[in-house]
Backbone as a ProteinNet text record, in pm:
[ID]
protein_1_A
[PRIMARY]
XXXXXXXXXXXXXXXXXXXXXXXXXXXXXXXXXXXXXXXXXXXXXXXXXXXXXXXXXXXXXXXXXXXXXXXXXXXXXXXXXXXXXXXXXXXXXXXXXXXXXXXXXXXXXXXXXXXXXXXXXXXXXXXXXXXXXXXXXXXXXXXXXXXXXXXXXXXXXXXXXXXXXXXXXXXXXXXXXXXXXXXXXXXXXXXXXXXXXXXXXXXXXXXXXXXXXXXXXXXXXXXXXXXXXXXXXXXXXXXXXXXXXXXXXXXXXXXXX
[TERTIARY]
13533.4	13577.8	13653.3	13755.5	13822.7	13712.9	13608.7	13551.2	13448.6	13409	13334.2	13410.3	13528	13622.7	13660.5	13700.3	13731.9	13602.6	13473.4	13326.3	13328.9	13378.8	13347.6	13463.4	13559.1	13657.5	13668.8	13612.3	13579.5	13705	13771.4	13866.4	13928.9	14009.8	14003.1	14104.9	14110.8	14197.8	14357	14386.5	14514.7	14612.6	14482.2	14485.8	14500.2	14390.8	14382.2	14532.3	14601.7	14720.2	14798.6	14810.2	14917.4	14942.3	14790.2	14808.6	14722.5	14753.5	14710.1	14761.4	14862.6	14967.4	14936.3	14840.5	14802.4	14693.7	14722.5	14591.2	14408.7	14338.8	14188.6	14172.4	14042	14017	13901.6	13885	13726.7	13658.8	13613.6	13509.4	13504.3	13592.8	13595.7	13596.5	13647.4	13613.4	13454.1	13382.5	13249.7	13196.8	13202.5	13132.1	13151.4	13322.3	13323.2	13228.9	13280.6	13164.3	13016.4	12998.2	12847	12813.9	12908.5	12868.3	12920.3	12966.4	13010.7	12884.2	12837.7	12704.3	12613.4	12590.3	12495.4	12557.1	12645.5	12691.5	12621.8	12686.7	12657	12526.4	12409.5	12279	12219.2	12330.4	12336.3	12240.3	12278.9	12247.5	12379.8	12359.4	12454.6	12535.6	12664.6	12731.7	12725.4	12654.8	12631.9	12530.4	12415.7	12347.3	12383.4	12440.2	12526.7	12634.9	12684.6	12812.5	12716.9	12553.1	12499.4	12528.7	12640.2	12675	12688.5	12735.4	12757.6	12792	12896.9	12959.6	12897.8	12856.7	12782.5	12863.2	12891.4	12965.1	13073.3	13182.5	13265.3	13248.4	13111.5	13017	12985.4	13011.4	12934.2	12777.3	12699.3	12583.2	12561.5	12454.3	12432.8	12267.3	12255.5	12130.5	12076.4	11903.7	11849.5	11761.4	11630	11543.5	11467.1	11483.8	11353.5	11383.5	11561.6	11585.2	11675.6	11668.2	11796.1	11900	11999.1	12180	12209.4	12232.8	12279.3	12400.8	12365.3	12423.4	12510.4	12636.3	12694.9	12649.3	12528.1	12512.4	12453.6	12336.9	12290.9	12365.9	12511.5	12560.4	12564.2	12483.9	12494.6	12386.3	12289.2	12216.8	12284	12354.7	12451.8	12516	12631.5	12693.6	12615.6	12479	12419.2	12348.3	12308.2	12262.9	12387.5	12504.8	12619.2	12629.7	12623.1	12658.2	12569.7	12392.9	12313.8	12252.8	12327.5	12312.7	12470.4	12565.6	12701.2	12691	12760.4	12746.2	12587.2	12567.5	12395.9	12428.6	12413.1	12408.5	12324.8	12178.2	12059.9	11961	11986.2	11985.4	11865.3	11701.1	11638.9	11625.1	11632.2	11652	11532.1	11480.4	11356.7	11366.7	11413.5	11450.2	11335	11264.5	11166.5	11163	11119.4	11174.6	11287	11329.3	11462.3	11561.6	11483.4	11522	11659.4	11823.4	11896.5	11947.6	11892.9	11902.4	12047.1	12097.1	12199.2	12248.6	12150.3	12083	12098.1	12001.7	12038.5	12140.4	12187.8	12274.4	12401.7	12453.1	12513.5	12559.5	12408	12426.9	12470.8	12384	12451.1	12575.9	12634.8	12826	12872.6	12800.6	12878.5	12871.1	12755.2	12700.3	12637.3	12765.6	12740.8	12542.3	12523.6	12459.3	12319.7	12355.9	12188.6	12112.8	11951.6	11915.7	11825.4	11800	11708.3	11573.6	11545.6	11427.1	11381	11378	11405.7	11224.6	11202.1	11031.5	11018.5	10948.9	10960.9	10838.6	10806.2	10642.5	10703.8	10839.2	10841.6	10913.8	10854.5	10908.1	11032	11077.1	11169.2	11297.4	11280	11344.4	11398.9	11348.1	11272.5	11378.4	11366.1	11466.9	11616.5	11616.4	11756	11826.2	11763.7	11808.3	11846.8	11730.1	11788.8	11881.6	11946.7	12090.9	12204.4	12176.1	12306.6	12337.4	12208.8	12223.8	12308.5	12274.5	12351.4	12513	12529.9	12638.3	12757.6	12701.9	12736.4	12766.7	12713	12734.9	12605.7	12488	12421.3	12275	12233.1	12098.4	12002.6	12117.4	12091.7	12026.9	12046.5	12008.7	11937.8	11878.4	11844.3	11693.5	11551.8	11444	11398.7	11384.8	11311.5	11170.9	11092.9	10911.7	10855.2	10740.9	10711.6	10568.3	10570.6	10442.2	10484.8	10383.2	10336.4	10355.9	10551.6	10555.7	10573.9	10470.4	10436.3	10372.1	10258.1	10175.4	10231.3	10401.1	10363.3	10446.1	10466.7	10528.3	10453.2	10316.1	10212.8	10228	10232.8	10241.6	10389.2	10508.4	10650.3	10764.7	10821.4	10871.6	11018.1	11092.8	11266.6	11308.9	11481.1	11548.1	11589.7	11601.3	11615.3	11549.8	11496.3	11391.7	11478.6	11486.7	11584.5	11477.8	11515.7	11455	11516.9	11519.7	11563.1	11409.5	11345.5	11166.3	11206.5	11105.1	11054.1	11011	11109.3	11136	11089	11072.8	11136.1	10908.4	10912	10759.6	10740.1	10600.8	10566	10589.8	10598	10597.6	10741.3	10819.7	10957.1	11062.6	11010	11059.4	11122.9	11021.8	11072.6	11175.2	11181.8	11296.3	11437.3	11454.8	11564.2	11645.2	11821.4	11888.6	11855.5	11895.8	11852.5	11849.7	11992.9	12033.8	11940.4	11874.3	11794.2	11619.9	11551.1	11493.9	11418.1	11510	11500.4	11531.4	11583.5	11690.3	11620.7	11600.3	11560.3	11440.8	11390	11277.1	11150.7	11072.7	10918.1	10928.9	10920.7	10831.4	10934.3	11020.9	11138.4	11167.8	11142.2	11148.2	11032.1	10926	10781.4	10730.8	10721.8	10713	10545.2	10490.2	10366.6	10389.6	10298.1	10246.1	10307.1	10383.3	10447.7	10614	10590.4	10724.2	10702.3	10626.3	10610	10509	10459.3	10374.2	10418.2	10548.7	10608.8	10625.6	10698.5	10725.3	10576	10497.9	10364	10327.6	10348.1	10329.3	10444.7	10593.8	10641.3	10664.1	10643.7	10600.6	10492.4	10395.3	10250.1	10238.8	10391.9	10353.2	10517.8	10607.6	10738.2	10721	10626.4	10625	10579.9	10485.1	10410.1	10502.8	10624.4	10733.3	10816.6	10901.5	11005.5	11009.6	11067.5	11134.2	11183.9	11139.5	11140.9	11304.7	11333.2	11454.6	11496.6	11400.7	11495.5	11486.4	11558.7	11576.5	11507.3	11489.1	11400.3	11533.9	11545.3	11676.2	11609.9	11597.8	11552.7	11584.6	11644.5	11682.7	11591.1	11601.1	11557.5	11618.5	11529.6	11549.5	11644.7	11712.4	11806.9	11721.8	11595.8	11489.9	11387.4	11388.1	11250.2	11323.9	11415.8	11479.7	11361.1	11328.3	11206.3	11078.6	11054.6	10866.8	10874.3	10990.3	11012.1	11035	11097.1	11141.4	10982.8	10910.7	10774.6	10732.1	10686.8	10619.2	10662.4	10776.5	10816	10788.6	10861.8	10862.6	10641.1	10607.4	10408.5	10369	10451.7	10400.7	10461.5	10500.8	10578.5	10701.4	10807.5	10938.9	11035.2	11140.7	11174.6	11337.7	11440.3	11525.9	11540	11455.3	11433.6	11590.8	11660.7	11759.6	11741.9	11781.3	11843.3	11994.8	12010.1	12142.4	12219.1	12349.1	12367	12483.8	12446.2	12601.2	12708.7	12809.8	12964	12975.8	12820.8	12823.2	12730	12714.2	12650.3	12514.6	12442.5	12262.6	12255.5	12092.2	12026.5	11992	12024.7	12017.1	11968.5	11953.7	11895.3	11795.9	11702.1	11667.8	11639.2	11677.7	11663.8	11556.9	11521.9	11498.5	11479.3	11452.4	11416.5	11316	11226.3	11139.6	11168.6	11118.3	11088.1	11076	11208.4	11175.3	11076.6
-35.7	-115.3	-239.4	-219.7	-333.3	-461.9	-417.2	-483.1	-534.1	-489.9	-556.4	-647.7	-631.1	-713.6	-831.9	-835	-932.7	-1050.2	-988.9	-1047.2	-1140.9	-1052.7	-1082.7	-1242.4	-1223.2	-1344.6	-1412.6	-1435.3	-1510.5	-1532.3	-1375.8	-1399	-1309.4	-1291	-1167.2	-1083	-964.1	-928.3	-927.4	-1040.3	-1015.1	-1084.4	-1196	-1248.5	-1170.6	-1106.2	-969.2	-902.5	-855.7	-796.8	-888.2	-1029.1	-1155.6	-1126.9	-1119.4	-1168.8	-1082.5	-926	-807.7	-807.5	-862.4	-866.6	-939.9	-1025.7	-1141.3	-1075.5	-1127	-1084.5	-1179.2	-1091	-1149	-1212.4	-1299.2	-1381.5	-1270.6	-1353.9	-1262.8	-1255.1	-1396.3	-1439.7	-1367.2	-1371.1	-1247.2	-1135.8	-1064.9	-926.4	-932.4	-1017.7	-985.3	-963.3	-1045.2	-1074.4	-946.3	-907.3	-775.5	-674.1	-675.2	-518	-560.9	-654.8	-675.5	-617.8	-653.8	-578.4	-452.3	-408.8	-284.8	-187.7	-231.4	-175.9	-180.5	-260.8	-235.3	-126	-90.3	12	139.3	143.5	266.4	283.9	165	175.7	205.3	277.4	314.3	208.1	80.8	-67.3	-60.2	0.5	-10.7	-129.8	-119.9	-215.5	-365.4	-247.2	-406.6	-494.6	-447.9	-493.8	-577.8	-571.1	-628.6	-762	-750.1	-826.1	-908.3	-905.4	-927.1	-938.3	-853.7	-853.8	-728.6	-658.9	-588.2	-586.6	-540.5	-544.9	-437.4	-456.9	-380.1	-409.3	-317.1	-362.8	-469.6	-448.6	-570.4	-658.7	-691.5	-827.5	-817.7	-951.1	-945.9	-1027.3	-941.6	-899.1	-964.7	-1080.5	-1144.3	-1031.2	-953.2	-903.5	-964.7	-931.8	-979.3	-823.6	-869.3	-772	-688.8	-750	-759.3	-694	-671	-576.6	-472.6	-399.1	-227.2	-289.9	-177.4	-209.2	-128.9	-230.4	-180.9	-51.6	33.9	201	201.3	269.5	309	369.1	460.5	506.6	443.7	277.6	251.4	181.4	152.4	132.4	193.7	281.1	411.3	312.4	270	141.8	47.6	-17.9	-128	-85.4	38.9	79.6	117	215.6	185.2	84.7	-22.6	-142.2	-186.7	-201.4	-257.8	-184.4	-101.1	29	11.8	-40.7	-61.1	-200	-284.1	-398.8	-479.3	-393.2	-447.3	-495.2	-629.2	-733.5	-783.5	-782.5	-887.8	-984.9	-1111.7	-1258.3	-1283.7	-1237.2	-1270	-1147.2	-1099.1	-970.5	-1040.2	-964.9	-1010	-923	-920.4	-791	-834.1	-696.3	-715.1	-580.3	-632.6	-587.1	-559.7	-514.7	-450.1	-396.2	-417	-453	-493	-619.1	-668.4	-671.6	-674.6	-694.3	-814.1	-754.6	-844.2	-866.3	-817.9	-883.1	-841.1	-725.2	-636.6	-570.7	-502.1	-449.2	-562.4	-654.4	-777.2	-846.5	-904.1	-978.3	-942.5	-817.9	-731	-736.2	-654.6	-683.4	-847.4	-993.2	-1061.3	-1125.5	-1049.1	-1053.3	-1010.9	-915.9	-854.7	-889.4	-970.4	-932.9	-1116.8	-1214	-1352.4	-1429.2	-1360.1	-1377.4	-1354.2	-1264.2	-1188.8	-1309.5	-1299	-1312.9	-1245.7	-1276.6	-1169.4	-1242	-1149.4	-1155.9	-1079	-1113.1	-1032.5	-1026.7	-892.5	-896	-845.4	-938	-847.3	-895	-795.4	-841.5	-873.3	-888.4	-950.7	-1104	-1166.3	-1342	-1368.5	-1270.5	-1286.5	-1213.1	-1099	-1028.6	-1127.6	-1204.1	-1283.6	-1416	-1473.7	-1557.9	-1529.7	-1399	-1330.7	-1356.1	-1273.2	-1288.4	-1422.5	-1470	-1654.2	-1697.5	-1683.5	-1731.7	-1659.7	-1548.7	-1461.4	-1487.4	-1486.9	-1590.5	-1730.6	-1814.8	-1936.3	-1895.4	-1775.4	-1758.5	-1728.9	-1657.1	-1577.9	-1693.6	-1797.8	-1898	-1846.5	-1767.1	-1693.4	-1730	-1821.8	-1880.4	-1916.3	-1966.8	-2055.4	-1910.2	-1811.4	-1686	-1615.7	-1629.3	-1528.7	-1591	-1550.7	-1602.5	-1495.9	-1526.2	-1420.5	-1458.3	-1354.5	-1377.7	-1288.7	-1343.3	-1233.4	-1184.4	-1072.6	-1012.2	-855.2	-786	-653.7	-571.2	-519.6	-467.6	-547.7	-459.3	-590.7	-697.2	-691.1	-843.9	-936.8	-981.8	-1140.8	-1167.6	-1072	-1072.3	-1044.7	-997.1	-977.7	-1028.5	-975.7	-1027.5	-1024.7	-975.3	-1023	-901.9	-906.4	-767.3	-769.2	-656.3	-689.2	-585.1	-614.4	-540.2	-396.9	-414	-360.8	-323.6	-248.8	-249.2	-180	-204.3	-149.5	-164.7	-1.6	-72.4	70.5	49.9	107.2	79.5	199	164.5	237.9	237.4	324.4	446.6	563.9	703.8	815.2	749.8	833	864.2	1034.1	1049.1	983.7	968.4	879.4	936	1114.7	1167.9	1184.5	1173.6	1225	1067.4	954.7	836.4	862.9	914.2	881.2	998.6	1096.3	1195	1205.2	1061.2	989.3	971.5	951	883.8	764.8	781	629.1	470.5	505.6	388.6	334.7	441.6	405.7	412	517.7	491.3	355.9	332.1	185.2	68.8	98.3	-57.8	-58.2	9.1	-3.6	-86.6	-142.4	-241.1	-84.8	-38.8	70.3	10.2	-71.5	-131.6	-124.3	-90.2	-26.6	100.8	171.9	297.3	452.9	349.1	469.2	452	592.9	575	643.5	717.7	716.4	848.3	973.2	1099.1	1161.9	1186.4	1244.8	1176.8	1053.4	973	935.7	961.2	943	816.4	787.4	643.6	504.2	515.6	377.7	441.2	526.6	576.5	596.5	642.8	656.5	479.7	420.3	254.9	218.7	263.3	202.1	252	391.6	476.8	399	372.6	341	223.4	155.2	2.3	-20.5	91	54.3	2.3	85.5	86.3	-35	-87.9	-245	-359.7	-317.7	-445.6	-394.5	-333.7	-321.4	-318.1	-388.4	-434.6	-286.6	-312.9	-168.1	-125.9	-49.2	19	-33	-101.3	-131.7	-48.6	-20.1	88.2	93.5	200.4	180.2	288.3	242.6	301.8	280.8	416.1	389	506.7	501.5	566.2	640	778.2	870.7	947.7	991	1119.6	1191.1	1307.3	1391.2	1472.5	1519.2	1639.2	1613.9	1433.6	1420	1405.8	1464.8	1458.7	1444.1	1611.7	1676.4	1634.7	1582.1	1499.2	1368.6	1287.5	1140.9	1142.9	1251.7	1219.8	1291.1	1389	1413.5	1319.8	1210.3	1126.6	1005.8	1009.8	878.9	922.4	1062.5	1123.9	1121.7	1109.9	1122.8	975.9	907.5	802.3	733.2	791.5	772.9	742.9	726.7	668.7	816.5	770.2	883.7	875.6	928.5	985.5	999	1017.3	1076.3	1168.7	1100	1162	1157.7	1288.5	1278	1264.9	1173.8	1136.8	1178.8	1252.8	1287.5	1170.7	1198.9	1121.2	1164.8	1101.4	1129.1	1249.7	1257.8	1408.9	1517.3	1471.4	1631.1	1626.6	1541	1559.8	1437.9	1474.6	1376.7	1274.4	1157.5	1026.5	925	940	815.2	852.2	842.3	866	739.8	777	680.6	698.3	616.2	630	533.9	512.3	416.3	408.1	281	273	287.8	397.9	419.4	245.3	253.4	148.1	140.3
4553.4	4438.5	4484.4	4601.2	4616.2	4704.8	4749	4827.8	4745.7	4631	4523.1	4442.2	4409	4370.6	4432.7	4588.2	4668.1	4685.9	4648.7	4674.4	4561.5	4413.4	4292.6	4282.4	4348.5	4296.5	4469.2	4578.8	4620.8	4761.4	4761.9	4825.7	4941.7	5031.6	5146.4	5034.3	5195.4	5138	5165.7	5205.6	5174.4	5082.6	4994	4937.3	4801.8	4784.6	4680.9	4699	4790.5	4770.4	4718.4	4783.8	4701.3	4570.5	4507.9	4399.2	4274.4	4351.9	4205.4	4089	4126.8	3971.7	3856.7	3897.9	3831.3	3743.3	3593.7	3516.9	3567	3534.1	3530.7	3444.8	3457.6	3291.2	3273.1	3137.1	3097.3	3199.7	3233.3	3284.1	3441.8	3488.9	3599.2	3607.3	3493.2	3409.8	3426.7	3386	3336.4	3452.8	3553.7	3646.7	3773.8	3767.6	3866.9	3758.9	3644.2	3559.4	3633.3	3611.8	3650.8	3791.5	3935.7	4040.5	4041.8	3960.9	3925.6	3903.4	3798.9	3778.9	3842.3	3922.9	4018.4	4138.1	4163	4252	4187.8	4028.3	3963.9	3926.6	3951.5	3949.4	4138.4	4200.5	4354.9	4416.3	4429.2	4475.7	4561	4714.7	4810.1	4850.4	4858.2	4858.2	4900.6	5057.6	5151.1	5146.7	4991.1	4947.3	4828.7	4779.7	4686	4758.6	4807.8	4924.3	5000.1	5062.9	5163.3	5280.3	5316.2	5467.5	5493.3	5655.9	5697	5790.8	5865	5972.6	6085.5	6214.3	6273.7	6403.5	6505.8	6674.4	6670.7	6544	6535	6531	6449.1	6422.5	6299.3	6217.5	6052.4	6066.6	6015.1	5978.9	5845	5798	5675.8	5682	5547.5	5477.7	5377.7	5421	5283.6	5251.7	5188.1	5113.8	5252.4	5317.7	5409.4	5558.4	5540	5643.7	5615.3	5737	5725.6	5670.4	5618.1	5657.8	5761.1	5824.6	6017.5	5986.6	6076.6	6025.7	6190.3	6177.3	6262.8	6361.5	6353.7	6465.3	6546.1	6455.9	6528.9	6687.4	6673	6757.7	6909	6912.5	7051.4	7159.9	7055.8	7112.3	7234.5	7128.8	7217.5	7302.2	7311.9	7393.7	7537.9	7477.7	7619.9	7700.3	7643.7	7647.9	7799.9	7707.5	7780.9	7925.3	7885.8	8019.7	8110.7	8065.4	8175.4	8243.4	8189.5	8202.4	8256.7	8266.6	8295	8424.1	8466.7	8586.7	8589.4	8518.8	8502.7	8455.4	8524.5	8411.8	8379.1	8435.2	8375.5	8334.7	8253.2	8165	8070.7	8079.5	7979	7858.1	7757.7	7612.9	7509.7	7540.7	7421.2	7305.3	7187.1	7061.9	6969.3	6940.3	6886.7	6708.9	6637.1	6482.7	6478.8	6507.2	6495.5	6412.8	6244.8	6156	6111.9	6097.9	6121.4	6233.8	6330.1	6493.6	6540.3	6459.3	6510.5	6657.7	6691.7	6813.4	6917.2	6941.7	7053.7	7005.6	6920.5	6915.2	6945.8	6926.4	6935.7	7098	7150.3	7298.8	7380.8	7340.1	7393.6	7359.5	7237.9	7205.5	7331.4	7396.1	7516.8	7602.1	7649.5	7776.5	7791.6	7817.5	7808.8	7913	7979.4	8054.9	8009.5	7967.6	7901.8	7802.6	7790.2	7702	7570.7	7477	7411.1	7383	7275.8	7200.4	7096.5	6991.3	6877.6	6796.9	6818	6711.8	6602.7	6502.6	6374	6356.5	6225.8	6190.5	6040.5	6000.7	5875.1	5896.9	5788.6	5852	5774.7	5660.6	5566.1	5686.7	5735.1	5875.5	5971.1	6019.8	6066	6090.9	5976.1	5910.9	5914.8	5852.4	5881.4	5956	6068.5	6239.4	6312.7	6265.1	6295.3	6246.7	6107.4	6067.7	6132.7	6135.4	6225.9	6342.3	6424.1	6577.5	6551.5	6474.8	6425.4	6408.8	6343.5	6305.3	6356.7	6471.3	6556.3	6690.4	6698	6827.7	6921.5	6887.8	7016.4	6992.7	6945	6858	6983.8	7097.3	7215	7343	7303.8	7359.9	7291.8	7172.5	7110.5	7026.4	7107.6	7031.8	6955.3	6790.1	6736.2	6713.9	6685.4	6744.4	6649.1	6574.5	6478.7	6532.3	6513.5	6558.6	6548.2	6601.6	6613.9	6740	6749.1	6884.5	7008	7073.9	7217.4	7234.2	7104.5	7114.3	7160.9	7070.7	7104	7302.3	7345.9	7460.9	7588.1	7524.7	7645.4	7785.9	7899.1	8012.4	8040.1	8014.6	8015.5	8028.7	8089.8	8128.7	8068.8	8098.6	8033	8105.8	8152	8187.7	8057	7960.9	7916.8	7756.4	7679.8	7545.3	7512.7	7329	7248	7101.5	7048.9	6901.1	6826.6	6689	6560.7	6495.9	6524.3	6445	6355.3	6285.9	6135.4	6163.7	6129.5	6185.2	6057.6	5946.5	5870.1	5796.1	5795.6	5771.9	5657.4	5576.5	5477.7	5371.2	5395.8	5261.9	5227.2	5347	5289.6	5234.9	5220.2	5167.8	5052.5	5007.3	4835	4764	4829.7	4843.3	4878.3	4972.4	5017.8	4921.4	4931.5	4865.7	4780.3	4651.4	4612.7	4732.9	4740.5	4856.3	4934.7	4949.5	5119.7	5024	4924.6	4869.1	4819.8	4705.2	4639.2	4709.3	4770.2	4844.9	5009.7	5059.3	5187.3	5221.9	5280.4	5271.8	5327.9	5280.4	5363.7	5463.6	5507.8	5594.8	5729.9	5733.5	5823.5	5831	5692	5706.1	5736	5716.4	5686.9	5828	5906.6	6061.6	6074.5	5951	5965.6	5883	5904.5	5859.1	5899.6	6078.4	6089	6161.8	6126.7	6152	6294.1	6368.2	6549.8	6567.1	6477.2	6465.7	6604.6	6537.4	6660.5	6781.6	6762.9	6891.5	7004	6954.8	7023.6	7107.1	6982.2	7055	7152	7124.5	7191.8	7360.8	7316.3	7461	7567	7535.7	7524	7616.9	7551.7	7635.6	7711.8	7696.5	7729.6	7929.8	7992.4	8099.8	8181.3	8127.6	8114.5	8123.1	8025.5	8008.9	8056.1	8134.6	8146.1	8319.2	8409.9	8494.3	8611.8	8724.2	8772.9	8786.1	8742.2	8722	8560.8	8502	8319.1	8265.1	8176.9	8060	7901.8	7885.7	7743.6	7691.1	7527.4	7451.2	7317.7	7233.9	7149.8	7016.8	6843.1	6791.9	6748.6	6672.8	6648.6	6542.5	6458.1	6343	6414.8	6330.3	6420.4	6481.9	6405.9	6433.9	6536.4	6582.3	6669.3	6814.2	6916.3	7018	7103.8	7098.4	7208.3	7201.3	7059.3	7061.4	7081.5	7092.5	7106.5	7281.5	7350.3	7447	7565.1	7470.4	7535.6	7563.1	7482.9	7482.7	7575.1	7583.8	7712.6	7824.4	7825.2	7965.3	7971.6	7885.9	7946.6	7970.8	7917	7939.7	8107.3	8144.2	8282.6	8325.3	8242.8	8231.4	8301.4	8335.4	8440.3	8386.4	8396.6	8318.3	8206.2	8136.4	8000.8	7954.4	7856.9	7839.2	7646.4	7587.5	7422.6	7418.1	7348.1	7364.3	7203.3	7149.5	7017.2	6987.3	6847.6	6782.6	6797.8	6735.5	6650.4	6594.4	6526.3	6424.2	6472.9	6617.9	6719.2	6645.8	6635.1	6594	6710.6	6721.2	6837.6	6769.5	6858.7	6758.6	6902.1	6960.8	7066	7209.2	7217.4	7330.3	7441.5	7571.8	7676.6	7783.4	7872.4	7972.7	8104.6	8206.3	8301.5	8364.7	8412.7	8458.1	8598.9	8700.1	8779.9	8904.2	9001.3	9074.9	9138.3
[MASK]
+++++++++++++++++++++++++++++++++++++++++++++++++++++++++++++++++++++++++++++++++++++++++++++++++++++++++++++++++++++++++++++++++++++++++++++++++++++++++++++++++++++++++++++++++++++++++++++++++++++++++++++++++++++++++++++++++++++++++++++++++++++++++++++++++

């Protein structure tokens, strides 16, 4: 409420504490009821606000991408961890969406550069203002295409992606939040949700730099069939990595020097 409020009249918050005492006009009455209701029509906040704060970074959203989720942060942290003392760190981000994930990483990691892929151009766009926003535009190319297409021939120290995990049938069963508001096209990972993962297995070995790392999120339930599949595709420390809340949420691995 207070953060729909502070959105609604245009102001932080400690500004909001200054000056609670102070009556509203109508006209600001109307306008907080109005994002009011869209909460209570479960239109998630940070959809409403269009931002989101992700790795101590604000995050501008539109239609067309995730709202960057806490866990996806396990990403970055290992990113950092395997790329620490690299100045020339290459990062290939894989549905980029709001370019959370790399951007994220070169907040940390001054040296590095990225590359952000989406196959949506509205995604797309996103990512490019946040790079702007962020001071990191000058590091950070986003590329629209399909996966590995548009990078053919090109290797990276390190691959990172947040794909579309979630099976086709179980979408619409979801929370409203994530239901209605979520863009499909981020969330529907196929028939049995392993769709990307199969591609990104497929070609992780091709691009990635002998000893780079592939890091990539996961259902809580797909640990052991996400991490089959890297480990067949040839990648060699195959690790499941869990959250905050003890479910498997990331799997890693490295390309074999």
């Amino acid at each position: 409420a207070r953060v729909l409020l502070q959105f609604s009249l245009g102001i932080g918050q400690t500004q909001l504490i200054a000056t609670e005492a102070e009556p509203a006009s109508d006209t600001e009455i109307e306008a907080y009821e109005t994002l009011v209701s869209r909460r209570l029509g479960r239109e998630p906040v940070a959809r409403i606000v269009e931002q989101q704060e992700f790795y101590g970074l604000e995050f501008g959203l539109n239609a067309a991408t995730l709202i960057p989720r806490p866990e996806t942060e396990m990403l970055v942290d290992f990113g950092i961890g395997h790329l620490k003392g690299r100045n020339d760190a290459a990062i290939l981000d894989l549905g980029t969406g709001t370019g959370c994930i790399a951007l994220s990483l070169l907040a940390n990691l001054p040296g590095a550069n990225g590359i952000g892929v989406d196959l949506s151009p509205e995604a797309l766009g996103q990512a490019r203002e946040n790079a702007v926003a962020l001071g990191l535009a000058g590091r950070f190319e986003p590329v629209a295409g399909s996966w590995f297409t548009p990078v053919a021939g090109r290797r990276f120290d390190l691959i990172v992606s947040n794909p579309p995990y979630i099976a086709s049938n179980v979408i619409a069963g979801l929370a409203p939040e994530v239901a209605q508001y979520d863009p499909t096209l981020a969330l529907d990972g196929g028939p049995d949700g392993l769709g990307p993962y199969r591609i990104i297995a497929a070609g992780a070995a091709n691009h990635l730099v002998p000893g780079g790392a592939l890091a990539v999120e996961i259902g809580f339930d797909q640990g052991p069939a996400v991490a089959h599949l890297i480990e067949s595709a040839g990648l060699s420390g195959v690790g499941v990595e869990k959250d905050l809340s003890g479910h498997d949420r990331m799997v890693v691995a490295v390309s074999p020097d």
